[in-house]
CSV table of C-alpha atoms in Angstrom, one decimal:
chain,number,residue,atom,x,y,z
A,898,MET,CA,0.0,0.0,0.0
A,899,LYS,CA,2.8,2.5,0.9
A,900,LEU,CA,4.8,1.5,-2.2
A,901,ILE,CA,1.8,2.2,-4.4
A,902,ALA,CA,1.2,5.6,-2.8
A,903,ILE,CA,4.9,6.5,-3.4
A,904,ILE,CA,4.8,5.4,-7.0
A,905,LEU,CA,1.6,7.3,-7.6
A,906,SER,CA,3.0,10.4,-6.0
A,907,LEU,CA,6.2,10.2,-8.1
A,908,LEU,CA,4.1,9.8,-11.3
A,909,LEU,CA,2.1,12.9,-10.3
A,910,TRP,CA,5.1,14.8,-9.5
A,911,LEU,CA,6.7,13.9,-12.9
A,912,THR,CA,3.6,15.2,-14.7
A,913,LEU,CA,3.8,18.6,-12.9
A,914,PHE,CA,7.4,19.3,-13.7
A,915,THR,CA,8.7,18.8,-17.2
A,916,PRO,CA,12.0,20.6,-17.3
A,917,GLY,CA,13.1,22.2,-20.7
A,918,GLU,CA,9.7,22.7,-22.1
A,919,SER,CA,8.3,26.0,-22.8
A,920,ILE,CA,4.8,27.2,-22.0
A,921,THR,CA,2.2,27.7,-24.7
A,922,CYS,CA,0.1,30.9,-24.5
A,923,TYR,CA,-2.3,32.9,-26.5
A,924,THR,CA,-0.5,36.0,-27.9
A,925,CYS,CA,-2.7,38.8,-29.4
A,926,ASN,CA,-4.1,42.2,-28.9
A,927,THR,CA,-7.6,43.2,-29.5
A,928,LYS,CA,-6.5,46.4,-31.2
A,929,GLN,CA,-4.6,44.5,-33.9
A,930,HIS,CA,-6.1,40.9,-33.9
A,931,GLU,CA,-9.6,40.0,-34.6
A,932,GLY,CA,-11.0,37.3,-32.2
A,933,CYS,CA,-8.5,38.1,-29.4
A,934,GLU,CA,-11.4,39.0,-27.1
A,935,GLY,CA,-12.3,35.4,-26.7
A,936,GLU,CA,-13.7,33.8,-30.0
A,937,GLY,CA,-10.9,32.6,-32.4
A,938,LEU,CA,-8.1,32.4,-29.8
A,939,LYS,CA,-7.0,29.2,-31.5
A,940,ASN,CA,-5.4,31.4,-34.3
A,941,TYR,CA,-3.0,33.0,-31.6
A,942,GLU,CA,-1.5,29.9,-29.9
A,943,THR,CA,2.2,30.5,-29.4
A,944,ALA,CA,5.0,28.3,-28.0
A,945,CYS,CA,6.8,30.7,-25.9
A,946,SER,CA,10.6,30.7,-25.5
A,947,ASN,CA,12.1,28.7,-22.6
A,948,GLU,CA,12.7,31.8,-20.7
A,949,HIS,CA,8.9,32.4,-20.4
A,950,LYS,CA,7.4,30.7,-17.4
A,951,VAL,CA,3.8,32.3,-17.4
A,952,CYS,CA,1.1,33.4,-19.6
A,953,ARG,CA,-0.4,36.8,-19.1
A,954,VAL,CA,-3.7,38.5,-19.9
A,955,ILE,CA,-4.1,42.2,-19.5
A,956,LYS,CA,-7.6,43.8,-19.6
A,957,GLN,CA,-7.2,47.6,-19.9
A,958,ASN,CA,-9.2,50.6,-20.2
A,959,VAL,CA,-7.1,53.6,-21.4
A,960,ASN,CA,-8.9,56.8,-22.0
A,961,LYS,CA,-12.2,54.9,-22.4
A,962,GLU,CA,-10.8,52.5,-24.9
A,963,LYS,CA,-11.0,48.9,-23.9
A,964,ARG,CA,-8.3,46.4,-24.9
A,965,VAL,CA,-7.3,42.9,-24.1
A,966,ILE,CA,-3.6,41.8,-24.4
A,967,ARG,CA,-2.5,38.1,-24.2
A,968,GLU,CA,1.2,37.3,-24.1
A,969,CYS,CA,4.0,35.2,-22.8
A,970,GLY,CA,5.6,36.4,-19.6
A,971,VAL,CA,9.0,35.9,-18.0
A,972,SER,CA,7.8,36.4,-14.3
A,973,THR,CA,5.0,37.2,-12.1
A,974,HIS,CA,4.3,40.5,-10.3
A,975,SER,CA,3.5,38.9,-6.9
A,976,LYS,CA,5.3,40.4,-3.9
A,977,ASP,CA,7.8,37.5,-3.7
A,978,LYS,CA,8.0,36.9,-7.4
A,979,THR,CA,7.2,33.1,-6.9
A,980,GLU,CA,3.4,33.0,-7.0
A,981,LEU,CA,2.8,32.2,-10.6
A,982,ASN,CA,-1.0,32.3,-10.6
A,983,TYR,CA,-1.5,35.9,-9.5
A,984,CYS,CA,-3.7,38.8,-10.5
A,985,TYR,CA,-3.3,42.6,-9.6
A,986,ILE,CA,-4.8,45.9,-10.7
A,987,ASN,CA,-2.7,48.8,-12.0
A,988,THR,CA,-4.5,52.2,-12.0
A,989,GLY,CA,-3.7,55.8,-12.9
A,990,ILE,CA,-5.3,58.9,-14.4
A,991,GLU,CA,-7.5,57.8,-17.2
A,992,PHE,CA,-6.4,54.2,-17.2
A,993,ARG,CA,-7.0,50.8,-15.4
A,994,GLN,CA,-5.3,47.4,-16.0
A,995,ASP,CA,-6.4,44.1,-14.7
A,996,ILE,CA,-3.4,41.9,-15.1
A,997,CYS,CA,-3.2,38.2,-14.4
A,998,THR,CA,-0.4,35.6,-14.8
A,999,CYS,CA,-0.8,31.8,-14.8
A,1000,ASP,CA,1.5,28.9,-15.4
A,1001,THR,CA,-0.3,26.3,-17.4
A,1002,ASP,CA,-0.7,25.9,-21.3
A,1003,TYR,CA,-3.4,28.1,-22.7
A,1004,CYS,CA,-4.3,29.5,-19.2
A,1005,ASN,CA,-4.6,33.0,-20.5
A,1006,SER,CA,-7.8,32.2,-22.5
A,1007,ALA,CA,-11.1,34.0,-22.2
A,1008,HIS,CA,-12.3,31.5,-19.5
A,1009,GLY,CA,-8.9,30.9,-17.9
A,1010,LEU,CA,-10.0,27.4,-16.8
A,1011,GLN,CA,-7.9,24.5,-18.1
A,1012,VAL,CA,-8.1,20.8,-17.0
A,1013,THR,CA,-4.5,19.7,-16.9
A,1014,MET,CA,-3.2,16.1,-17.1
A,1015,ALA,CA,-1.8,16.5,-13.6
A,1016,ALA,CA,-5.3,17.3,-12.2
A,1017,VAL,CA,-6.7,14.2,-13.9
A,1018,LEU,CA,-3.9,11.9,-12.7
A,1019,ALA,CA,-4.2,13.4,-9.2
A,1020,THR,CA,-7.9,12.5,-9.1
A,1021,LEU,CA,-7.2,9.0,-10.4
A,1022,ALA,CA,-4.4,8.4,-7.9
A,1023,PHE,CA,-6.4,9.5,-4.9
A,1024,SER,CA,-9.3,7.4,-6.2
A,1025,LEU,CA,-7.1,4.3,-6.4
A,1026,LEU,CA,-5.6,5.0,-3.0
A,1027,ARG,CA,-9.2,5.0,-1.5
A,1028,LEU,CA,-10.0,1.6,-3.1
A,1029,LEU,CA,-6.8,-0.1,-1.6
C-alpha cells in the first residue's frame, strides 16, 4: 500500500514538472487581432521561448478605450515573485489594467480554466488509494 502511494506520488510529480519545455500561451491584442477578445483564440497559439514561465492576460481601459492583451511572460508580479498564478490591478489617471499571470498551457484564454493532465492523474491516484 505504501509503495503504491509512493509510485503514484512520483508519477504525479513527474507530470507537474517537465524541465526544458516552454509554456504555450495565446498572444494577441484586440486592437490588432480579430478574435483576441475570446472567440478565435486558436489562431493565436504561441509556443513561448524557454525563458517564459507564465502566460499573461491584461484587460485594460485607457482613455475609455478597452483592450485585451494576451502574451507570454517571464515572471509574475507577486510580492515575492514566486506565486505564478497571480492577479493585480494597476491604475492611474484615465487608465486601469487588470493583469493576471498563470503557469499552465493556454491559461490566458477568455475562460482561464484548463483541466490539466496533472489534475486528472491526481484525481485518479487518490481514487485508487481509497480503493486499496
